[in-house]
Amino acid sequence: MPDAATETGRSASNVKPDLDVIIVGGGLAGLYSIYRLRKQGLKVRAYEAGDGVGGTWFWNRYPGCRCDVESMEYSYAFDDDLQQEWVWPERYGTQPEILKYINHVAERFDLLRDVQLNTRIKSAVFSEAATLWTITTEAGEEVTAPACIMATGNLSTPRKPDFPGLDDFKGKWYHTGLWPKEGVDFTGLRVGVIGTGSSGVQMMPHIAGQAKHLTVFQRTANFSLPARNAPLDPNKERQHKAEYPERRKAAYDTPFGIAGYPPPAKSALEVTPEERQETYEAKWGEGGSISYLFAYNDLLTNKASNDTASEFVREKIRATVADPKTAELLCPNNHPIGTKRLILDSQYYEIYNQDNVDLVDARKAPIQEITPIGMRTTDAEFEFDAIVFATGFDAMTGAMREIDIRVEGGTTLEVQWEGGPRTYLGVMVAGLPNMFMITGPQSPGVKSQMILSIEWHANWIADCLAHMKAAGARRIDATEQSQEEWVRHVKEVADKTLYPLANSWYMGVNIPGKPQIFMPYVGGVQAYTKKCQEVVAKGYEGFVLTGERVEV
Ligand code: N01
């Protein structure tokens, strides 16, 4: 890996690269990459579209936005003083708390001097002759470096509402992923919300508490469990902090990258219905999704077992929502529990017992258009002062596909991913040399404690760049063959589970025209990280390093 400082220049044009590594994105992944790469003396810079750092936690400011992984887990592990000193007020961090934490980290480690805000990257072009990436910003600025890291996030491209008539709507409209910084006051307003995924479900109790009337348009009923959020118990915090180093280490040996949940030993079908009921009841009372999905060892692989866990939640919905028709409509019936992102809520189902809240079946009567005064479905018209789109994201591939990524006179990301994402380890794409991804598709990213996966990838990439430098290699390529094998393996692993049974953003089905392919690696963090280590131990197996020094 050449140093920007010492490199004699771009061989084709003899231009010295601006940086050693370009980082696209100033979220949790971009910030940690700056920290980690700087440690090995590399000159780096992150380019961030927002006017602040934080990525998903910068943009998703809708009321009630909160992480569904517990705050003691959902944080960086790289600095023990940081994790010992930071105090999380609640069991689950709110968006403002998490953004405060991210800004604290950025300041504490002096990361901001290497972040360029308000800068959206339009294209990234690799010159084979010069072994150099040139990124171009929307403002036309060009920056060069031999390597590029896409820290662009998995849920960072909001799905833009494409309902006809939206431009003529006289009220205000919002998307959860692009929420105004100043907040929104719904007091006294008639509000329509489209979408009942995590964002919609987290937000709705807040809107229901303010609005004159809330109409919820639900196309697919989703499973939601109580978060049981509460102030963080000081004893638990003390104990967790005392065990932090061991817990962080142990997390790499678990499926979701979170320690403290002993793997279940039994199938749901091996126990009596009474024992099952008792177990689910205890997990329901405890709150959180991992605990529930860890009730038995086959909830994500055996449909009959899963049915027992799914039915338990449906019964809870029926017991909570007073109107039987509404309750039944809220009962998910087209996917096994856990195969779509399991939602954690605070008093969501309860809102349907309020007089000012209605649920509309947007599957039976789809939304046809937005009208100047509200919305029209195939069988009714509605008047609204505000409409909120909780319609999700072009997940996992959207952010990278928005950038024109190509090799000069060669392939493009568009071509490589025509039929869906194809990667080797979710870290590189064959045909796109020296371009790395953090928590890319076909890695465990979205199916894990995201910050753990971010740190894993950034460390792996940093080590790889150090290896290249030591070996005198200028270029690394994932081979087509290793990529093909990995893509096949990711599919094989997913096909042994119930995940492909759900129409989820994991499959890309929420974006019209997007290839439908299951995108995350669900073999677990433990299997994945072991594979990454094996690849390194075998001399970067499946990659080709060019210009490598031969030991004599
Ligand atoms: O998006 P979603 P999200 N008419 O895609 C509906 C993470 N996250 O922003 O299912 C009617 O899940 C769509 O219906 P359907 C988390 O990983 C985390 O809520 O396509 N409805 C669905 O109900 C999560 O999974 C937290 O039938 C329409 C909804 O819009 C991911 O982000 C918090 C429609 C979209 O749900 C995405 O969640 C928030 C139409 N034409 C989010 N089009 C944490 O806690 C779409 N929908 C960390």
Short mmCIF file of N, CA, C and O in Angstrom, two decimals, residues 209-317:
data_model
loop_
_atom_site.label_atom_id
_atom_site.label_comp_id
_atom_site.label_asym_id
_atom_site.label_seq_id
_atom_site.Cartn_x
_atom_site.Cartn_y
_atom_site.Cartn_z
N GLY A 209 -50.48 10.51 20.64
CA GLY A 209 -50.62 11.32 21.85
C GLY A 209 -50.80 12.80 21.55
O GLY A 209 -51.25 13.56 22.41
N GLN A 210 -50.47 13.21 20.34
CA GLN A 210 -50.56 14.64 19.99
C GLN A 210 -51.72 14.95 19.05
O GLN A 210 -52.41 15.94 19.19
N ALA A 211 -51.87 14.09 18.05
CA ALA A 211 -52.74 14.42 16.93
C ALA A 211 -54.22 14.45 17.33
O ALA A 211 -54.64 13.76 18.26
N LYS A 212 -54.96 15.24 16.57
CA LYS A 212 -56.41 15.22 16.75
C LYS A 212 -56.92 13.85 16.31
O LYS A 212 -57.74 13.23 16.95
N HIS A 213 -56.37 13.40 15.18
CA HIS A 213 -56.73 12.08 14.69
C HIS A 213 -55.57 11.46 13.92
O HIS A 213 -54.89 12.16 13.17
N LEU A 214 -55.35 10.19 14.17
CA LEU A 214 -54.28 9.46 13.46
C LEU A 214 -54.90 8.30 12.69
O LEU A 214 -55.63 7.48 13.27
N THR A 215 -54.61 8.25 11.40
CA THR A 215 -55.06 7.11 10.59
C THR A 215 -53.82 6.36 10.14
O THR A 215 -52.93 6.93 9.51
N VAL A 216 -53.76 5.08 10.48
CA VAL A 216 -52.59 4.26 10.16
C VAL A 216 -52.93 3.38 8.96
O VAL A 216 -53.92 2.64 8.99
N PHE A 217 -52.10 3.47 7.92
CA PHE A 217 -52.30 2.64 6.73
C PHE A 217 -51.34 1.46 6.80
O PHE A 217 -50.12 1.62 6.69
N GLN A 218 -51.90 0.29 7.02
CA GLN A 218 -51.07 -0.90 7.19
C GLN A 218 -51.25 -1.84 5.99
O GLN A 218 -52.36 -2.27 5.69
N ARG A 219 -50.14 -2.12 5.31
CA ARG A 219 -50.22 -3.09 4.21
C ARG A 219 -49.88 -4.50 4.72
O ARG A 219 -50.49 -5.47 4.33
N THR A 220 -48.87 -4.55 5.60
CA THR A 220 -48.47 -5.84 6.16
C THR A 220 -48.38 -5.70 7.68
O THR A 220 -47.70 -4.81 8.18
N ALA A 221 -49.08 -6.58 8.37
CA ALA A 221 -48.96 -6.57 9.84
C ALA A 221 -47.62 -7.20 10.21
O ALA A 221 -47.22 -8.22 9.64
N ASN A 222 -46.91 -6.56 11.13
CA ASN A 222 -45.60 -7.06 11.56
C ASN A 222 -45.63 -7.48 13.01
O ASN A 222 -46.46 -7.01 13.78
N PHE A 223 -44.69 -8.33 13.36
CA PHE A 223 -44.58 -8.72 14.77
C PHE A 223 -43.82 -7.65 15.53
O PHE A 223 -42.76 -7.20 15.09
N SER A 224 -44.39 -7.28 16.67
CA SER A 224 -43.70 -6.33 17.54
C SER A 224 -43.75 -6.84 18.97
O SER A 224 -44.78 -7.34 19.42
N LEU A 225 -42.62 -6.72 19.65
CA LEU A 225 -42.54 -7.15 21.05
C LEU A 225 -42.34 -5.93 21.93
O LEU A 225 -41.78 -4.93 21.49
N PRO A 226 -42.74 -6.02 23.19
CA PRO A 226 -42.49 -4.87 24.07
C PRO A 226 -40.99 -4.70 24.33
O PRO A 226 -40.29 -5.68 24.59
N ALA A 227 -40.52 -3.47 24.22
CA ALA A 227 -39.09 -3.20 24.49
C ALA A 227 -38.83 -3.28 25.98
O ALA A 227 -37.76 -3.69 26.41
N ARG A 228 -39.83 -2.86 26.76
CA ARG A 228 -39.68 -2.74 28.23
C ARG A 228 -38.51 -1.81 28.54
O ARG A 228 -37.60 -2.13 29.30
N ASN A 229 -38.55 -0.68 27.87
CA ASN A 229 -37.51 0.31 28.12
C ASN A 229 -37.67 0.86 29.54
O ASN A 229 -38.79 0.89 30.06
N ALA A 230 -36.58 1.24 30.14
CA ALA A 230 -36.61 1.78 31.51
C ALA A 230 -35.27 2.46 31.76
O ALA A 230 -34.31 2.22 31.03
N PRO A 231 -35.21 3.28 32.81
CA PRO A 231 -33.88 3.82 33.17
C PRO A 231 -32.93 2.66 33.41
O PRO A 231 -33.34 1.60 33.91
N LEU A 232 -31.68 2.87 33.03
CA LEU A 232 -30.70 1.79 33.18
C LEU A 232 -30.46 1.51 34.67
O LEU A 232 -30.19 2.44 35.43
N ASP A 233 -30.59 0.26 35.05
CA ASP A 233 -30.38 -0.14 36.44
C ASP A 233 -28.88 0.03 36.79
O ASP A 233 -28.02 -0.58 36.16
N PRO A 234 -28.57 0.88 37.78
CA PRO A 234 -27.15 1.15 38.09
C PRO A 234 -26.36 -0.11 38.45
O PRO A 234 -25.17 -0.20 38.13
N ASN A 235 -27.02 -1.08 39.07
CA ASN A 235 -26.29 -2.32 39.40
C ASN A 235 -25.93 -3.09 38.14
O ASN A 235 -24.82 -3.61 38.01
N LYS A 236 -26.90 -3.15 37.22
CA LYS A 236 -26.64 -3.85 35.96
C LYS A 236 -25.53 -3.14 35.19
O LYS A 236 -24.67 -3.77 34.60
N GLU A 237 -25.59 -1.82 35.22
CA GLU A 237 -24.58 -1.04 34.51
C GLU A 237 -23.19 -1.33 35.09
O GLU A 237 -22.22 -1.58 34.35
N ARG A 238 -23.11 -1.31 36.42
CA ARG A 238 -21.82 -1.55 37.09
C ARG A 238 -21.27 -2.92 36.70
O ARG A 238 -20.11 -3.07 36.34
N GLN A 239 -22.16 -3.91 36.77
CA GLN A 239 -21.71 -5.27 36.48
C GLN A 239 -21.28 -5.41 35.01
O GLN A 239 -20.26 -6.00 34.69
N HIS A 240 -22.10 -4.82 34.12
CA HIS A 240 -21.79 -4.89 32.69
C HIS A 240 -20.43 -4.25 32.41
O HIS A 240 -19.60 -4.79 31.69
N LYS A 241 -20.20 -3.11 33.05
CA LYS A 241 -18.94 -2.40 32.81
C LYS A 241 -17.75 -3.19 33.35
O LYS A 241 -16.67 -3.20 32.75
N ALA A 242 -17.97 -3.86 34.48
CA ALA A 242 -16.89 -4.68 35.05
C ALA A 242 -16.53 -5.82 34.09
O ALA A 242 -15.39 -6.26 34.03
N GLU A 243 -17.54 -6.28 33.37
CA GLU A 243 -17.32 -7.44 32.47
C GLU A 243 -17.10 -7.03 31.02
O GLU A 243 -17.03 -7.90 30.15
N TYR A 244 -17.02 -5.73 30.77
CA TYR A 244 -16.99 -5.27 29.37
C TYR A 244 -15.98 -6.01 28.49
O TYR A 244 -16.36 -6.56 27.45
N PRO A 245 -14.69 -6.03 28.87
CA PRO A 245 -13.74 -6.65 27.93
C PRO A 245 -14.10 -8.09 27.58
O PRO A 245 -14.08 -8.47 26.42
N GLU A 246 -14.50 -8.88 28.60
CA GLU A 246 -14.84 -10.29 28.32
C GLU A 246 -16.11 -10.38 27.48
O GLU A 246 -16.23 -11.20 26.58
N ARG A 247 -17.08 -9.51 27.79
CA ARG A 247 -18.36 -9.56 27.05
C ARG A 247 -18.14 -9.20 25.58
O ARG A 247 -18.71 -9.80 24.69
N ARG A 248 -17.32 -8.18 25.35
CA ARG A 248 -17.08 -7.75 23.96
C ARG A 248 -16.40 -8.88 23.19
O ARG A 248 -16.70 -9.12 22.02
N LYS A 249 -15.48 -9.56 23.86
CA LYS A 249 -14.76 -10.66 23.21
C LYS A 249 -15.73 -11.81 22.93
O LYS A 249 -15.77 -12.37 21.83
N ALA A 250 -16.52 -12.13 23.95
CA ALA A 250 -17.46 -13.25 23.82
C ALA A 250 -18.50 -12.98 22.74
O ALA A 250 -19.02 -13.92 22.12
N ALA A 251 -18.79 -11.72 22.49
CA ALA A 251 -19.82 -11.37 21.50
C ALA A 251 -19.47 -11.92 20.11
O ALA A 251 -20.36 -12.28 19.33
N TYR A 252 -18.16 -12.01 19.82
CA TYR A 252 -17.75 -12.52 18.50
C TYR A 252 -18.03 -14.01 18.35
O TYR A 252 -17.95 -14.55 17.26
N ASP A 253 -18.38 -14.63 19.46
CA ASP A 253 -18.63 -16.06 19.44
C ASP A 253 -20.12 -16.37 19.49
O ASP A 253 -20.53 -17.44 19.93
N THR A 254 -20.93 -15.39 19.09
CA THR A 254 -22.39 -15.57 19.15
C THR A 254 -22.98 -15.30 17.77
O THR A 254 -22.33 -14.67 16.93
N PRO A 255 -24.23 -15.72 17.53
CA PRO A 255 -24.81 -15.49 16.21
C PRO A 255 -25.06 -14.02 15.88
O PRO A 255 -24.85 -13.58 14.76
N PHE A 256 -25.52 -13.23 16.87
CA PHE A 256 -25.90 -11.85 16.58
C PHE A 256 -24.87 -10.83 17.07
O PHE A 256 -25.10 -9.62 17.01
N GLY A 257 -23.76 -11.33 17.59
CA GLY A 257 -22.73 -10.40 18.06
C GLY A 257 -23.08 -9.76 19.39
O GLY A 257 -22.65 -8.65 19.69
N ILE A 258 -23.88 -10.46 20.19
CA ILE A 258 -24.27 -9.94 21.51
C ILE A 258 -24.11 -11.07 22.52
O ILE A 258 -24.74 -12.13 22.36
N ALA A 259 -23.28 -10.84 23.52
CA ALA A 259 -23.04 -11.90 24.52
C ALA A 259 -24.12 -11.85 25.59
O ALA A 259 -24.89 -10.89 25.69
N GLY A 260 -24.18 -12.90 26.37
CA GLY A 260 -25.07 -12.89 27.53
C GLY A 260 -26.37 -13.65 27.31
O GLY A 260 -27.23 -13.67 28.18
N TYR A 261 -26.54 -14.24 26.14
CA TYR A 261 -27.73 -15.05 25.88
C TYR A 261 -27.28 -16.48 25.61
O TYR A 261 -26.84 -16.79 24.48
N PRO A 262 -27.36 -17.35 26.62
CA PRO A 262 -26.89 -18.71 26.40
C PRO A 262 -27.68 -19.37 25.26
O PRO A 262 -28.90 -19.22 25.19
N PRO A 263 -26.99 -20.06 24.35
CA PRO A 263 -27.71 -20.66 23.23
C PRO A 263 -28.71 -21.69 23.74
O PRO A 263 -28.40 -22.49 24.62
N PRO A 264 -29.92 -21.62 23.22
CA PRO A 264 -30.94 -22.57 23.68
C PRO A 264 -30.59 -23.99 23.25
O PRO A 264 -30.00 -24.19 22.19
N ALA A 265 -30.99 -24.96 24.06
CA ALA A 265 -30.62 -26.34 23.76
C ALA A 265 -31.78 -27.12 23.15
O ALA A 265 -31.57 -28.15 22.50
N LYS A 266 -33.01 -26.63 23.36
CA LYS A 266 -34.16 -27.45 22.96
C LYS A 266 -34.94 -26.84 21.80
O LYS A 266 -35.00 -25.63 21.64
N SER A 267 -35.62 -27.74 21.08
CA SER A 267 -36.59 -27.32 20.07
C SER A 267 -37.88 -26.91 20.79
O SER A 267 -38.19 -27.45 21.86
N ALA A 268 -38.63 -26.01 20.18
CA ALA A 268 -39.92 -25.62 20.75
C ALA A 268 -40.88 -26.81 20.78
O ALA A 268 -41.85 -26.82 21.55
N LEU A 269 -40.61 -27.79 19.96
CA LEU A 269 -41.52 -28.93 19.87
C LEU A 269 -41.16 -30.04 20.85
O LEU A 269 -41.87 -31.03 20.96
N GLU A 270 -40.06 -29.85 21.55
CA GLU A 270 -39.63 -30.88 22.51
C GLU A 270 -40.25 -30.70 23.88
O GLU A 270 -40.03 -31.52 24.77
N VAL A 271 -40.94 -29.58 24.08
CA VAL A 271 -41.46 -29.30 25.42
C VAL A 271 -43.00 -29.29 25.38
O VAL A 271 -43.60 -29.23 24.29
N THR A 272 -43.61 -29.33 26.53
CA THR A 272 -45.08 -29.34 26.57
C THR A 272 -45.61 -27.94 26.24
O THR A 272 -44.90 -26.94 26.44
N PRO A 273 -46.86 -27.86 25.78
CA PRO A 273 -47.44 -26.53 25.51
C PRO A 273 -47.39 -25.63 26.73
O PRO A 273 -47.18 -24.43 26.62
N GLU A 274 -47.56 -26.21 27.92
CA GLU A 274 -47.56 -25.40 29.15
C GLU A 274 -46.16 -24.80 29.39
O GLU A 274 -46.02 -23.63 29.73
N GLU A 275 -45.14 -25.62 29.19
CA GLU A 275 -43.77 -25.13 29.41
C GLU A 275 -43.44 -24.02 28.39
O GLU A 275 -42.82 -23.01 28.72
N ARG A 276 -43.89 -24.26 27.15
CA ARG A 276 -43.65 -23.25 26.10
C ARG A 276 -44.29 -21.92 26.46
O ARG A 276 -43.67 -20.87 26.37
N GLN A 277 -45.55 -22.03 26.90
CA GLN A 277 -46.30 -20.82 27.26
C GLN A 277 -45.55 -20.05 28.35
O GLN A 277 -45.41 -18.83 28.28
N GLU A 278 -45.08 -20.79 29.33
CA GLU A 278 -44.37 -20.18 30.45
C GLU A 278 -43.09 -19.48 29.96
O GLU A 278 -42.76 -18.37 30.37
N THR A 279 -42.38 -20.17 29.06
CA THR A 279 -41.13 -19.60 28.53
C THR A 279 -41.42 -18.31 27.76
O THR A 279 -40.78 -17.28 27.98
N TYR A 280 -42.39 -18.38 26.82
CA TYR A 280 -42.69 -17.19 26.01
C TYR A 280 -43.16 -16.04 26.91
O TYR A 280 -42.81 -14.89 26.69
N GLU A 281 -43.94 -16.40 27.93
CA GLU A 281 -44.46 -15.37 28.84
C GLU A 281 -43.29 -14.67 29.55
O GLU A 281 -43.26 -13.44 29.65
N ALA A 282 -42.31 -15.46 29.98
CA ALA A 282 -41.15 -14.88 30.67
C ALA A 282 -40.37 -13.98 29.73
O ALA A 282 -39.95 -12.87 30.09
N LYS A 283 -40.19 -14.42 28.49
CA LYS A 283 -39.43 -13.62 27.50
C LYS A 283 -40.19 -12.34 27.17
O LYS A 283 -39.62 -11.28 26.98
N TRP A 284 -41.51 -12.47 27.03
CA TRP A 284 -42.37 -11.32 26.75
C TRP A 284 -42.22 -10.29 27.88
O TRP A 284 -42.12 -9.09 27.64
N GLY A 285 -42.17 -10.77 29.09
CA GLY A 285 -42.04 -9.89 30.25
C GLY A 285 -40.67 -9.23 30.31
O GLY A 285 -40.53 -8.09 30.73
N GLU A 286 -39.66 -9.96 29.85
CA GLU A 286 -38.29 -9.47 29.88
C GLU A 286 -38.08 -8.34 28.86
O GLU A 286 -37.33 -7.40 29.09
N GLY A 287 -38.75 -8.47 27.70
CA GLY A 287 -38.59 -7.48 26.63
C GLY A 287 -37.36 -7.76 25.79
O GLY A 287 -36.42 -8.42 26.25
N GLY A 288 -37.37 -7.28 24.56
CA GLY A 288 -36.21 -7.46 23.67
C GLY A 288 -36.41 -8.61 22.71
O GLY A 288 -37.17 -9.54 23.00
N SER A 289 -35.74 -8.52 21.58
CA SER A 289 -35.99 -9.52 20.54
C SER A 289 -35.07 -10.73 20.62
O SER A 289 -35.49 -11.86 20.36
N ILE A 290 -33.81 -10.53 21.01
CA ILE A 290 -32.89 -11.68 21.01
C ILE A 290 -33.36 -12.71 22.02
O ILE A 290 -33.39 -13.91 21.75
N SER A 291 -33.73 -12.22 23.19
CA SER A 291 -34.19 -13.11 24.23
C SER A 291 -35.36 -13.96 23.71
O SER A 291 -35.40 -15.18 23.89
N TYR A 292 -36.29 -13.32 23.00
CA TYR A 292 -37.46 -14.06 22.51
C TYR A 292 -37.06 -15.08 21.45
O TYR A 292 -37.47 -16.24 21.49
N LEU A 293 -36.24 -14.66 20.51
CA LEU A 293 -35.85 -15.59 19.43
C LEU A 293 -34.92 -16.69 19.92
O LEU A 293 -34.74 -17.71 19.27
N PHE A 294 -34.32 -16.48 21.10
CA PHE A 294 -33.46 -17.49 21.71
C PHE A 294 -34.24 -18.40 22.68
O PHE A 294 -33.65 -19.12 23.46
N ALA A 295 -35.56 -18.32 22.63
CA ALA A 295 -36.35 -19.18 23.53
C ALA A 295 -36.10 -20.65 23.21
O ALA A 295 -35.98 -21.48 24.10
N TYR A 296 -36.02 -20.95 21.91
CA TYR A 296 -35.77 -22.33 21.47
C TYR A 296 -34.78 -22.30 20.31
O TYR A 296 -34.61 -21.27 19.66
N ASN A 297 -34.18 -23.45 20.04
CA ASN A 297 -33.06 -23.44 19.09
C ASN A 297 -33.49 -23.52 17.62
O ASN A 297 -32.64 -23.48 16.73
N ASP A 298 -34.80 -23.66 17.39
CA ASP A 298 -35.21 -23.85 15.99
C ASP A 298 -36.29 -22.86 15.53
O ASP A 298 -36.99 -23.12 14.57
N LEU A 299 -36.39 -21.74 16.24
CA LEU A 299 -37.47 -20.81 15.88
C LEU A 299 -37.26 -20.18 14.51
O LEU A 299 -38.23 -19.79 13.85
N LEU A 300 -36.01 -20.12 14.06
CA LEU A 300 -35.77 -19.53 12.74
C LEU A 300 -35.49 -20.58 11.67
O LEU A 300 -35.16 -20.25 10.52
N THR A 301 -35.65 -21.83 12.04
CA THR A 301 -35.37 -22.89 11.05
C THR A 301 -36.52 -23.88 10.88
O THR A 301 -36.54 -24.62 9.90
N ASN A 302 -37.43 -23.93 11.83
CA ASN A 302 -38.50 -24.92 11.76
C ASN A 302 -39.84 -24.20 11.84
O ASN A 302 -40.16 -23.57 12.85
N LYS A 303 -40.62 -24.32 10.78
CA LYS A 303 -41.86 -23.56 10.69
C LYS A 303 -42.83 -23.93 11.82
O LYS A 303 -43.49 -23.06 12.40
N ALA A 304 -42.91 -25.22 12.13
CA ALA A 304 -43.86 -25.65 13.17
C ALA A 304 -43.46 -25.06 14.53
O ALA A 304 -44.32 -24.63 15.31
N SER A 305 -42.17 -25.02 14.80
CA SER A 305 -41.71 -24.41 16.05
C SER A 305 -42.02 -22.92 16.05
O SER A 305 -42.52 -22.37 17.03
N ASN A 306 -41.68 -22.30 14.92
CA ASN A 306 -41.91 -20.87 14.80
C ASN A 306 -43.39 -20.53 15.00
O ASN A 306 -43.72 -19.52 15.64
N ASP A 307 -44.28 -21.39 14.48
CA ASP A 307 -45.72 -21.13 14.62
C ASP A 307 -46.12 -20.93 16.08
O ASP A 307 -46.98 -20.11 16.40
N THR A 308 -45.46 -21.68 16.97
CA THR A 308 -45.84 -21.56 18.40
C THR A 308 -45.46 -20.18 18.93
O THR A 308 -46.22 -19.58 19.68
N ALA A 309 -44.28 -19.69 18.50
CA ALA A 309 -43.82 -18.37 18.97
C ALA A 309 -44.64 -17.26 18.32
O ALA A 309 -44.94 -16.24 18.95
N SER A 310 -45.00 -17.47 17.05
CA SER A 310 -45.81 -16.48 16.33
C SER A 310 -47.20 -16.38 16.96
O SER A 310 -47.72 -15.29 17.19
N GLU A 311 -47.79 -17.53 17.26
CA GLU A 311 -49.15 -17.54 17.79
C GLU A 311 -49.21 -16.90 19.18
O GLU A 311 -50.18 -16.22 19.51
N PHE A 312 -48.14 -17.09 19.96
CA PHE A 312 -48.11 -16.47 21.29
C PHE A 312 -48.24 -14.95 21.15
O PHE A 312 -49.02 -14.32 21.87
N VAL A 313 -47.53 -14.39 20.18
CA VAL A 313 -47.58 -12.92 20.02
C VAL A 313 -48.95 -12.50 19.48
O VAL A 313 -49.51 -11.49 19.93
N ARG A 314 -49.48 -13.28 18.55
CA ARG A 314 -50.83 -12.94 18.05
C ARG A 314 -51.84 -12.91 19.20
O ARG A 314 -52.69 -12.03 19.28
N GLU A 315 -51.73 -13.86 20.12
CA GLU A 315 -52.64 -13.89 21.27
C GLU A 315 -52.48 -12.64 22.13
O GLU A 315 -53.44 -12.11 22.67
N LYS A 316 -51.24 -12.18 22.26
CA LYS A 316 -50.98 -10.96 23.04
C LYS A 316 -51.65 -9.75 22.37
O LYS A 316 -52.18 -8.88 23.05
N ILE A 317 -51.59 -9.73 21.03
CA ILE A 317 -52.21 -8.61 20.31
C ILE A 317 -53.72 -8.64 20.55
O ILE A 317 -54.35 -7.62 20.88
#
